């Protein structure tokens, strides 16, 4: 399995759900940098809906 780097969107996504009407619902980790939101909109388009963050990214063991 390929390890995800902190510069990649998937590293900061806590959950992602595609809705029935074409929207994509994304919950980012609370400590995600501001550029991650822009990257998500660029990838998923105008139908991107951001849900409130609930936690920080878990620390590596």
PDB file with one MODEL, atoms N, CA, C and O in Angstrom:
MODEL        1
ATOM      1  N   UNK A   1       0.842  -1.187   0.000  1.00  0.00           N
ATOM      2  CA  UNK A   1       0.000   0.000   0.000  1.00  0.00           C
ATOM      3  C   UNK A   1       0.882   1.244   0.000  1.00  0.00           C
ATOM      4  O   UNK A   1       1.898   1.296   0.693  1.00  0.00           O
ATOM      5  N   UNK A   2       0.488   2.231  -0.774  1.00  0.00           N
ATOM      6  CA  UNK A   2       1.270   3.451  -0.901  1.00  0.00           C
ATOM      7  C   UNK A   2       0.958   4.407   0.247  1.00  0.00           C
ATOM      8  O   UNK A   2      -0.207   4.631   0.575  1.00  0.00           O
ATOM      9  N   UNK A   3       1.994   4.966   0.851  1.00  0.00           N
ATOM     10  CA  UNK A   3       1.796   5.901   1.953  1.00  0.00           C
ATOM     11  C   UNK A   3       1.427   7.279   1.409  1.00  0.00           C
ATOM     12  O   UNK A   3       2.004   7.734   0.421  1.00  0.00           O
ATOM     13  N   UNK A   4       0.463   7.942   2.055  1.00  0.00           N
ATOM     14  CA  UNK A   4       0.008   9.258   1.629  1.00  0.00           C
ATOM     15  C   UNK A   4       0.848  10.332   2.317  1.00  0.00           C
ATOM     16  O   UNK A   4       1.105  10.254   3.518  1.00  0.00           O
ATOM     17  N   UNK A   5       1.269  11.327   1.552  1.00  0.00           N
ATOM     18  CA  UNK A   5       2.085  12.417   2.094  1.00  0.00           C
ATOM     19  C   UNK A   5       1.184  13.546   2.593  1.00  0.00           C
ATOM     20  O   UNK A   5       0.054  13.679   2.124  1.00  0.00           O
ATOM     21  N   UNK A   6       1.667  14.367   3.541  1.00  0.00           N
ATOM     22  CA  UNK A   6       0.874  15.489   4.069  1.00  0.00           C
ATOM     23  C   UNK A   6       0.492  16.520   3.012  1.00  0.00           C
ATOM     24  O   UNK A   6      -0.431  17.303   3.236  1.00  0.00           O
ATOM     25  N   UNK A   7       1.176  16.543   1.863  1.00  0.00           N
ATOM     26  CA  UNK A   7       0.857  17.503   0.813  1.00  0.00           C
ATOM     27  C   UNK A   7      -0.341  17.059  -0.011  1.00  0.00           C
ATOM     28  O   UNK A   7      -0.819  17.819  -0.853  1.00  0.00           O
ATOM     29  N   UNK A   8      -0.834  15.854   0.209  1.00  0.00           N
ATOM     30  CA  UNK A   8      -1.922  15.309  -0.582  1.00  0.00           C
ATOM     31  C   UNK A   8      -3.259  15.474   0.146  1.00  0.00           C
ATOM     32  O   UNK A   8      -3.320  15.442   1.375  1.00  0.00           O
ATOM     33  N   UNK A   9      -4.309  15.647  -0.625  1.00  0.00           N
ATOM     34  CA  UNK A   9      -5.648  15.876  -0.088  1.00  0.00           C
ATOM     35  C   UNK A   9      -6.108  14.745   0.824  1.00  0.00           C
ATOM     36  O   UNK A   9      -6.652  15.006   1.897  1.00  0.00           O
ATOM     37  N   UNK A  10      -5.900  13.493   0.418  1.00  0.00           N
ATOM     38  CA  UNK A  10      -6.405  12.346   1.162  1.00  0.00           C
ATOM     39  C   UNK A  10      -5.870  12.295   2.592  1.00  0.00           C
ATOM     40  O   UNK A  10      -6.529  11.761   3.484  1.00  0.00           O
ATOM     41  N   UNK A  11      -4.693  12.842   2.806  1.00  0.00           N
ATOM     42  CA  UNK A  11      -4.079  12.870   4.137  1.00  0.00           C
ATOM     43  C   UNK A  11      -4.934  13.661   5.121  1.00  0.00           C
ATOM     44  O   UNK A  11      -4.947  13.352   6.313  1.00  0.00           O
ATOM     45  N   UNK A  12      -5.649  14.677   4.638  1.00  0.00           N
ATOM     46  CA  UNK A  12      -6.398  15.584   5.498  1.00  0.00           C
ATOM     47  C   UNK A  12      -7.895  15.310   5.536  1.00  0.00           C
ATOM     48  O   UNK A  12      -8.610  15.983   6.278  1.00  0.00           O
ATOM     49  N   UNK A  13      -8.394  14.351   4.767  1.00  0.00           N
ATOM     50  CA  UNK A  13      -9.825  14.066   4.708  1.00  0.00           C
ATOM     51  C   UNK A  13     -10.193  13.040   5.774  1.00  0.00           C
ATOM     52  O   UNK A  13      -9.683  11.920   5.772  1.00  0.00           O
ATOM     53  N   UNK A  14     -11.095  13.435   6.695  1.00  0.00           N
ATOM     54  CA  UNK A  14     -11.569  12.513   7.729  1.00  0.00           C
ATOM     55  C   UNK A  14     -12.677  11.631   7.170  1.00  0.00           C
ATOM     56  O   UNK A  14     -12.739  10.444   7.492  1.00  0.00           O
ATOM     57  N   UNK A  15     -13.559  12.193   6.333  1.00  0.00           N
ATOM     58  CA  UNK A  15     -14.611  11.402   5.686  1.00  0.00           C
ATOM     59  C   UNK A  15     -15.032  12.085   4.398  1.00  0.00           C
ATOM     60  O   UNK A  15     -14.919  13.302   4.247  1.00  0.00           O
ATOM     61  N   UNK A  16     -15.525  11.262   3.465  1.00  0.00           N
ATOM     62  CA  UNK A  16     -15.960  11.760   2.169  1.00  0.00           C
ATOM     63  C   UNK A  16     -17.147  10.907   1.719  1.00  0.00           C
ATOM     64  O   UNK A  16     -17.066   9.680   1.689  1.00  0.00           O
ATOM     65  N   UNK A  17     -18.250  11.575   1.371  1.00  0.00           N
ATOM     66  CA  UNK A  17     -19.458  10.882   0.923  1.00  0.00           C
ATOM     67  C   UNK A  17     -19.971  11.591  -0.315  1.00  0.00           C
ATOM     68  O   UNK A  17     -20.062  12.819  -0.347  1.00  0.00           O
ATOM     69  N   UNK A  18     -20.306  10.814  -1.332  1.00  0.00           N
ATOM     70  CA  UNK A  18     -20.911  11.380  -2.543  1.00  0.00           C
ATOM     71  C   UNK A  18     -22.428  11.294  -2.399  1.00  0.00           C
ATOM     72  O   UNK A  18     -22.979  10.210  -2.208  1.00  0.00           O
ATOM     73  N   UNK A  19     -23.099  12.440  -2.490  1.00  0.00           N
ATOM     74  CA  UNK A  19     -24.541  12.503  -2.346  1.00  0.00           C
ATOM     75  C   UNK A  19     -25.276  12.131  -3.613  1.00  0.00           C
ATOM     76  O   UNK A  19     -24.680  12.029  -4.685  1.00  0.00           O
ATOM     77  N   UNK A  20     -26.581  11.927  -3.482  1.00  0.00           N
ATOM     78  CA  UNK A  20     -27.421  11.533  -4.609  1.00  0.00           C
ATOM     79  C   UNK A  20     -27.543  12.609  -5.684  1.00  0.00           C
ATOM     80  O   UNK A  20     -27.731  12.286  -6.857  1.00  0.00           O
ATOM     81  N   UNK A  21     -27.441  13.868  -5.310  1.00  0.00           N
ATOM     82  CA  UNK A  21     -27.644  14.969  -6.252  1.00  0.00           C
ATOM     83  C   UNK A  21     -26.337  15.503  -6.841  1.00  0.00           C
ATOM     84  O   UNK A  21     -26.306  16.598  -7.404  1.00  0.00           O
ATOM     85  N   UNK A  22     -25.270  14.733  -6.709  1.00  0.00           N
ATOM     86  CA  UNK A  22     -23.999  15.140  -7.291  1.00  0.00           C
ATOM     87  C   UNK A  22     -23.100  15.921  -6.352  1.00  0.00           C
ATOM     88  O   UNK A  22     -21.979  16.267  -6.725  1.00  0.00           O
ATOM     89  N   UNK A  23     -23.562  16.207  -5.144  1.00  0.00           N
ATOM     90  CA  UNK A  23     -22.710  16.900  -4.181  1.00  0.00           C
ATOM     91  C   UNK A  23     -21.731  15.924  -3.555  1.00  0.00           C
ATOM     92  O   UNK A  23     -22.002  14.727  -3.457  1.00  0.00           O
ATOM     93  N   UNK A  24     -20.592  16.450  -3.132  1.00  0.00           N
ATOM     94  CA  UNK A  24     -19.599  15.675  -2.403  1.00  0.00           C
ATOM     95  C   UNK A  24     -19.468  16.305  -1.027  1.00  0.00           C
ATOM     96  O   UNK A  24     -19.147  17.487  -0.908  1.00  0.00           O
ATOM     97  N   UNK A  25     -19.717  15.519   0.010  1.00  0.00           N
ATOM     98  CA  UNK A  25     -19.652  15.996   1.390  1.00  0.00           C
ATOM     99  C   UNK A  25     -18.321  15.571   1.988  1.00  0.00           C
ATOM    100  O   UNK A  25     -18.007  14.382   2.049  1.00  0.00           O
ATOM    101  N   UNK A  26     -17.541  16.551   2.427  1.00  0.00           N
ATOM    102  CA  UNK A  26     -16.195  16.294   2.937  1.00  0.00           C
ATOM    103  C   UNK A  26     -16.074  16.833   4.355  1.00  0.00           C
ATOM    104  O   UNK A  26     -16.471  17.961   4.648  1.00  0.00           O
ATOM    105  N   UNK A  27     -15.518  16.000   5.227  1.00  0.00           N
ATOM    106  CA  UNK A  27     -15.161  16.444   6.576  1.00  0.00           C
ATOM    107  C   UNK A  27     -13.641  16.376   6.664  1.00  0.00           C
ATOM    108  O   UNK A  27     -13.051  15.297   6.595  1.00  0.00           O
ATOM    109  N   UNK A  28     -13.018  17.535   6.817  1.00  0.00           N
ATOM    110  CA  UNK A  28     -11.567  17.603   6.962  1.00  0.00           C
ATOM    111  C   UNK A  28     -11.203  17.508   8.443  1.00  0.00           C
ATOM    112  O   UNK A  28     -12.028  17.771   9.318  1.00  0.00           O
ATOM    113  N   UNK A  29      -9.964  17.130   8.703  1.00  0.00           N
ATOM    114  CA  UNK A  29      -9.483  17.178  10.087  1.00  0.00           C
ATOM    115  C   UNK A  29      -9.355  18.638  10.508  1.00  0.00           C
ATOM    116  O   UNK A  29      -9.086  19.504   9.675  1.00  0.00           O
ATOM    117  N   UNK A  30      -9.547  18.915  11.793  1.00  0.00           N
ATOM    118  CA  UNK A  30      -9.547  20.291  12.314  1.00  0.00           C
ATOM    119  C   UNK A  30      -8.215  20.996  12.087  1.00  0.00           C
ATOM    120  O   UNK A  30      -8.183  22.221  11.974  1.00  0.00           O
ATOM    121  N   UNK A  31      -7.120  20.252  12.019  1.00  0.00           N
ATOM    122  CA  UNK A  31      -5.803  20.878  11.849  1.00  0.00           C
ATOM    123  C   UNK A  31      -5.337  20.916  10.387  1.00  0.00           C
ATOM    124  O   UNK A  31      -4.155  21.127  10.115  1.00  0.00           O
ATOM    125  N   UNK A  32      -6.270  20.711   9.450  1.00  0.00           N
ATOM    126  CA  UNK A  32      -5.915  20.767   8.028  1.00  0.00           C
ATOM    127  C   UNK A  32      -5.546  22.202   7.644  1.00  0.00           C
ATOM    128  O   UNK A  32      -6.214  23.146   8.066  1.00  0.00           O
ATOM    129  N   UNK A  33      -4.485  22.369   6.846  1.00  0.00           N
ATOM    130  CA  UNK A  33      -4.102  23.720   6.412  1.00  0.00           C
ATOM    131  C   UNK A  33      -5.139  24.301   5.446  1.00  0.00           C
ATOM    132  O   UNK A  33      -5.885  23.552   4.815  1.00  0.00           O
ATOM    133  N   UNK A  34      -5.190  25.626   5.327  1.00  0.00           N
ATOM    134  CA  UNK A  34      -6.195  26.291   4.486  1.00  0.00           C
ATOM    135  C   UNK A  34      -6.177  25.869   3.015  1.00  0.00           C
ATOM    136  O   UNK A  34      -7.235  25.854   2.385  1.00  0.00           O
ATOM    137  N   UNK A  35      -5.030  25.530   2.448  1.00  0.00           N
ATOM    138  CA  UNK A  35      -4.948  25.178   1.037  1.00  0.00           C
ATOM    139  C   UNK A  35      -5.693  23.884   0.721  1.00  0.00           C
ATOM    140  O   UNK A  35      -6.006  23.630  -0.442  1.00  0.00           O
ATOM    141  N   UNK A  36      -5.983  23.063   1.727  1.00  0.00           N
ATOM    142  CA  UNK A  36      -6.655  21.789   1.491  1.00  0.00           C
ATOM    143  C   UNK A  36      -8.077  22.010   0.978  1.00  0.00           C
ATOM    144  O   UNK A  36      -8.546  21.255   0.126  1.00  0.00           O
ATOM    145  N   UNK A  37      -8.770  23.031   1.482  1.00  0.00           N
ATOM    146  CA  UNK A  37     -10.123  23.332   1.001  1.00  0.00           C
ATOM    147  C   UNK A  37     -10.110  23.679  -0.482  1.00  0.00           C
ATOM    148  O   UNK A  37     -10.961  23.208  -1.237  1.00  0.00           O
ATOM    149  N   UNK A  38      -9.154  24.497  -0.905  1.00  0.00           N
ATOM    150  CA  UNK A  38      -9.033  24.859  -2.319  1.00  0.00           C
ATOM    151  C   UNK A  38      -8.763  23.626  -3.180  1.00  0.00           C
ATOM    152  O   UNK A  38      -9.331  23.482  -4.263  1.00  0.00           O
ATOM    153  N   UNK A  39      -7.901  22.745  -2.696  1.00  0.00           N
ATOM    154  CA  UNK A  39      -7.584  21.536  -3.439  1.00  0.00           C
ATOM    155  C   UNK A  39      -8.821  20.637  -3.571  1.00  0.00           C
ATOM    156  O   UNK A  39      -9.032  20.020  -4.615  1.00  0.00           O
ATOM    157  N   UNK A  40      -9.625  20.566  -2.526  1.00  0.00           N
ATOM    158  CA  UNK A  40     -10.845  19.745  -2.563  1.00  0.00           C
ATOM    159  C   UNK A  40     -11.843  20.297  -3.576  1.00  0.00           C
ATOM    160  O   UNK A  40     -12.448  19.532  -4.326  1.00  0.00           O
ATOM    161  N   UNK A  41     -12.018  21.608  -3.604  1.00  0.00           N
ATOM    162  CA  UNK A  41     -12.943  22.218  -4.571  1.00  0.00           C
ATOM    163  C   UNK A  41     -12.432  22.000  -5.995  1.00  0.00           C
ATOM    164  O   UNK A  41     -13.222  21.730  -6.900  1.00  0.00           O
ATOM    165  N   UNK A  42     -11.128  22.114  -6.197  1.00  0.00           N
ATOM    166  CA  UNK A  42     -10.561  21.869  -7.527  1.00  0.00           C
ATOM    167  C   UNK A  42     -10.787  20.432  -7.967  1.00  0.00           C
ATOM    168  O   UNK A  42     -11.025  20.178  -9.148  1.00  0.00           O
ATOM    169  N   UNK A  43     -10.716  19.500  -7.046  1.00  0.00           N
ATOM    170  CA  UNK A  43     -10.872  18.088  -7.408  1.00  0.00           C
ATOM    171  C   UNK A  43     -12.328  17.682  -7.596  1.00  0.00           C
ATOM    172  O   UNK A  43     -12.645  16.953  -8.536  1.00  0.00           O
ATOM    173  N   UNK A  44     -13.234  18.148  -6.704  1.00  0.00           N
ATOM    174  CA  UNK A  44     -14.613  17.665  -6.716  1.00  0.00           C
ATOM    175  C   UNK A  44     -15.612  18.650  -7.317  1.00  0.00           C
ATOM    176  O   UNK A  44     -16.762  18.281  -7.557  1.00  0.00           O
ATOM    177  N   UNK A  45     -15.208  19.878  -7.563  1.00  0.00           N
ATOM    178  CA  UNK A  45     -16.068  20.839  -8.246  1.00  0.00           C
ATOM    179  C   UNK A  45     -16.936  21.670  -7.318  1.00  0.00           C
ATOM    180  O   UNK A  45     -16.771  21.669  -6.098  1.00  0.00           O
ATOM    181  N   UNK A  46     -17.888  22.395  -7.958  1.00  0.00           N
ATOM    182  CA  UNK A  46     -18.741  23.339  -7.231  1.00  0.00           C
ATOM    183  C   UNK A  46     -19.654  22.672  -6.214  1.00  0.00           C
ATOM    184  O   UNK A  46     -20.082  23.321  -5.260  1.00  0.00           O
ATOM    185  N   UNK A  47     -19.960  21.404  -6.392  1.00  0.00           N
ATOM    186  CA  UNK A  47     -20.858  20.702  -5.478  1.00  0.00           C
ATOM    187  C   UNK A  47     -20.182  20.193  -4.226  1.00  0.00           C
ATOM    188  O   UNK A  47     -20.687  19.273  -3.582  1.00  0.00           O
ATOM    189  N   UNK A  48     -19.048  20.772  -3.867  1.00  0.00           N
ATOM    190  CA  UNK A  48     -18.330  20.342  -2.671  1.00  0.00           C
ATOM    191  C   UNK A  48     -18.930  21.020  -1.444  1.00  0.00           C
ATOM    192  O   UNK A  48     -19.024  22.246  -1.386  1.00  0.00           O
ATOM    193  N   UNK A  49     -19.331  20.220  -0.476  1.00  0.00           N
ATOM    194  CA  UNK A  49     -19.910  20.733   0.767  1.00  0.00           C
ATOM    195  C   UNK A  49     -18.984  20.316   1.900  1.00  0.00           C
ATOM    196  O   UNK A  49     -18.675  19.135   2.057  1.00  0.00           O
ATOM    197  N   UNK A  50     -18.542  21.298   2.695  1.00  0.00           N
ATOM    198  CA  UNK A  50     -17.642  21.006   3.804  1.00  0.00           C
ATOM    199  C   UNK A  50     -18.448  20.864   5.091  1.00  0.00           C
ATOM    200  O   UNK A  50     -19.194  21.765   5.474  1.00  0.00           O
ATOM    201  N   UNK A  51     -18.287  19.731   5.745  1.00  0.00           N
ATOM    202  CA  UNK A  51     -18.908  19.497   7.037  1.00  0.00           C
ATOM    203  C   UNK A  51     -17.958  19.987   8.118  1.00  0.00           C
ATOM    204  O   UNK A  51     -16.746  20.004   7.903  1.00  0.00           O
ATOM    205  N   UNK A  52     -18.480  20.393   9.291  1.00  0.00           N
ATOM    206  CA  UNK A  52     -17.595  20.894  10.348  1.00  0.00           C
ATOM    207  C   UNK A  52     -16.606  19.823  10.825  1.00  0.00           C
ATOM    208  O   UNK A  52     -16.974  18.658  10.972  1.00  0.00           O
ATOM    209  N   UNK A  53     -15.368  20.215  11.062  1.00  0.00           N
ATOM    210  CA  UNK A  53     -14.389  19.240  11.570  1.00  0.00           C
ATOM    211  C   UNK A  53     -14.728  18.862  13.010  1.00  0.00           C
ATOM    212  O   UNK A  53     -15.282  19.666  13.759  1.00  0.00           O
ATOM    213  N   UNK A  54     -14.390  17.635  13.386  1.00  0.00           N
ATOM    214  CA  UNK A  54     -14.672  17.185  14.749  1.00  0.00           C
ATOM    215  C   UNK A  54     -13.430  16.880  15.559  1.00  0.00           C
ATOM    216  O   UNK A  54     -13.486  16.862  16.788  1.00  0.00           O
ATOM    217  N   UNK A  55     -12.319  16.642  14.900  1.00  0.00           N
ATOM    218  CA  UNK A  55     -11.119  16.242  15.614  1.00  0.00           C
ATOM    219  C   UNK A  55      -9.889  16.611  14.807  1.00  0.00           C
ATOM    220  O   UNK A  55      -9.980  16.917  13.618  1.00  0.00           O
ATOM    221  N   UNK A  56      -8.730  16.578  15.466  1.00  0.00           N
ATOM    222  CA  UNK A  56      -7.457  16.770  14.779  1.00  0.00           C
ATOM    223  C   UNK A  56      -7.022  15.440  14.192  1.00  0.00           C
ATOM    224  O   UNK A  56      -7.518  14.383  14.582  1.00  0.00           O
ATOM    225  N   UNK A  57      -6.109  15.502  13.272  1.00  0.00           N
ATOM    226  CA  UNK A  57      -5.585  14.297  12.653  1.00  0.00           C
ATOM    227  C   UNK A  57      -4.891  13.451  13.710  1.00  0.00           C
ATOM    228  O   UNK A  57      -4.108  13.978  14.500  1.00  0.00           O
ATOM    229  N   UNK A  58      -5.166  12.135  13.741  1.00  0.00           N
ATOM    230  CA  UNK A  58      -4.512  11.271  14.737  1.00  0.00           C
ATOM    231  C   UNK A  58      -2.999  11.237  14.542  1.00  0.00           C
ATOM    232  O   UNK A  58      -2.507  11.283  13.415  1.00  0.00           O
ATOM    233  N   UNK A  59      -2.286  11.158  15.625  1.00  0.00           N
ATOM    234  CA  UNK A  59      -0.837  11.087  15.573  1.00  0.00           C
ATOM    235  C   UNK A  59      -0.402   9.675  15.165  1.00  0.00           C
ATOM    236  O   UNK A  59      -1.049   8.687  15.512  1.00  0.00           O
ATOM    237  N   UNK A  60       0.696   9.604  14.428  1.00  0.00           N
ATOM    238  CA  UNK A  60       1.217   8.286  14.029  1.00  0.00           C
ATOM    239  C   UNK A  60       1.764   7.560  15.251  1.00  0.00           C
ATOM    240  O   UNK A  60       2.334   8.174  16.152  1.00  0.00           O
ATOM    241  N   UNK A  61       1.587   6.278  15.265  1.00  0.00           N
ATOM    242  CA  UNK A  61       2.051   5.470  16.412  1.00  0.00           C
ATOM    243  C   UNK A  61       3.530   5.210  16.321  1.00  0.00           C
ATOM    244  O   UNK A  61       4.095   4.550  17.193  1.00  0.00           O
TER     245      UNK A  61
ENDMDL
END
